[in-house]
XYZ file of C-alpha atoms in Angstrom:
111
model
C 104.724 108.578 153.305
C 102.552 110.196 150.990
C 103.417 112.722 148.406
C 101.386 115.382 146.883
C 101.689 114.929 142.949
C 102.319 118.615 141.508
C 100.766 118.935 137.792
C 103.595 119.860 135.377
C 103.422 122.747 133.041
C 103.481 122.152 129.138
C 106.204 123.970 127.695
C 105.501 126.283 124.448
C 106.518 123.949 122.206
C 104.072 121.269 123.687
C 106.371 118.925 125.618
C 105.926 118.152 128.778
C 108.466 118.416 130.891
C 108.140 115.315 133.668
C 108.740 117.132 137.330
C 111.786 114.493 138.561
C 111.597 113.936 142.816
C 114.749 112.658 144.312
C 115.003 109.379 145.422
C 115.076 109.175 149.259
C 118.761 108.346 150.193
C 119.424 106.407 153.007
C 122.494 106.242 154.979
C 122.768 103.737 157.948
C 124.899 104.932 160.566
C 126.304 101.918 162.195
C 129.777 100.343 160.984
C 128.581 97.307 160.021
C 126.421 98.385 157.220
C 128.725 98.784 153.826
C 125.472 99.697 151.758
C 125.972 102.288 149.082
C 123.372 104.907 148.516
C 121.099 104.093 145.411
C 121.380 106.611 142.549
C 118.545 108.909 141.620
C 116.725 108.330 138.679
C 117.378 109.752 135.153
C 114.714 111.712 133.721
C 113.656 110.309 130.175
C 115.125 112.085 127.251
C 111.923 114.864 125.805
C 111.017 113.964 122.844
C 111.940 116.294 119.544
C 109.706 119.165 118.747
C 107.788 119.249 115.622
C 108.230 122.261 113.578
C 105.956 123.953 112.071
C 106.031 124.664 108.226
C 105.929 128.362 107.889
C 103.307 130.147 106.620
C 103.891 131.316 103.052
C 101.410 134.224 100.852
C 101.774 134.590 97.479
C 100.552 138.254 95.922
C 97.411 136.172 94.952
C 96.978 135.245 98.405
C 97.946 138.428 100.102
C 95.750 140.594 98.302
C 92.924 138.186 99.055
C 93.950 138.307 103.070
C 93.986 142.305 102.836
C 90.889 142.205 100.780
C 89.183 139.623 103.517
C 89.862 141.997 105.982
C 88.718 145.013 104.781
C 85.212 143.215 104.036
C 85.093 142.317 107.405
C 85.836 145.847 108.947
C 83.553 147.606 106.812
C 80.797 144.872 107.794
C 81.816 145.407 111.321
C 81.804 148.866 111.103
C 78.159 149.409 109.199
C 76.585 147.157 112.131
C 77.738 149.417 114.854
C 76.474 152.630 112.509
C 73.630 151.107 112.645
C 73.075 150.025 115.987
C 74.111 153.212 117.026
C 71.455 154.855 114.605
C 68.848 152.805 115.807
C 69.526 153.921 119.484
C 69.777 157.213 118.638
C 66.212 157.588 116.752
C 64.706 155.516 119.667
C 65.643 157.948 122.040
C 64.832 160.703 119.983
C 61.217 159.282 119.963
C 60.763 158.798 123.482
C 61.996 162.266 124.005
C 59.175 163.238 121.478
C 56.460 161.262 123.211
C 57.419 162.342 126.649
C 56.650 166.241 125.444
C 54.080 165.365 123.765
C 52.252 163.659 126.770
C 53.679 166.585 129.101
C 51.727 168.831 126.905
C 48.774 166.632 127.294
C 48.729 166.806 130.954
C 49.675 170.267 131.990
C 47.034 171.536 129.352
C 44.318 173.748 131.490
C 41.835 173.727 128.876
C 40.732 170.077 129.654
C 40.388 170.649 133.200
C-alpha cells in the first residue's frame, strides 16, 4: 500500500541521516513453499564530515575584535541615549503645552 514518507532530520554536522523502512517479509505458510525470506536492505555508508579549520587570532587580530566591539557598543549605546532623550524632551513639551492651554481656558478674564 501506500506509505507516508517522513522527512529526515540533518544531523549537526550536516549529514543526513537516510530514515531505513524494513522490507516487508513474507512467509508462506503452506509446506510446499521452500522460499527464504529476502534480507532487508543496508543503509548506505554516511559520508565523512568535513572539519572545520579552527578559528585562530593573533594579538593583532584580537585587539582589533575587542576594539570592533567596543565601537559598536558605544554606537549602540549613544543611539538609545538619544532616543531616549528625544522622548523625554517631547514629553516634557507636551506637558508644557497642555498647562499652558489649561491656563488659557480656565482664565475668567476672557469670559
Amino acid at each position: 500500500m501506500l506509505r507516508p514518507r517522513i522527512p529526515t532530520m540533518p544531523t549537526p554536522t550536516g549529514l543526513v541521516a537516510p530514515l531505513v523502512h524494513p522490507a516487508p517479509v513474507e512467509q508462506h505458510h503452506t509446506a510446499e513453499c521452500a522460499c527464504q525470506p529476502s534480507a532487508p536492505p543496508t543503509a548506505p555508508a554516511p559520508a565523512p564530515a568535513r572539519v572545520m579549520p579552527a578559528v585562530r587570532l593573533t594579538p593583532t587580530g584580537l585587539l582589533a575584535v575587542v576594539g570592533g566591539g567596543t565601537a559598536v557598543v558605544l554606537v549602540v549605546g549613544a543611539v538609545l541615549v538619544s532616543l531616549l532623550l528625544a522622548v523625554a524632551i517631547t514629553g516634557a513639551s507636551v506637558a508644557v503645552c497642555a498647562v499652558v492651554l489649561r491656563s488659557m481656558v480656565n482664565n475668567p478674564r476672557h469670559r
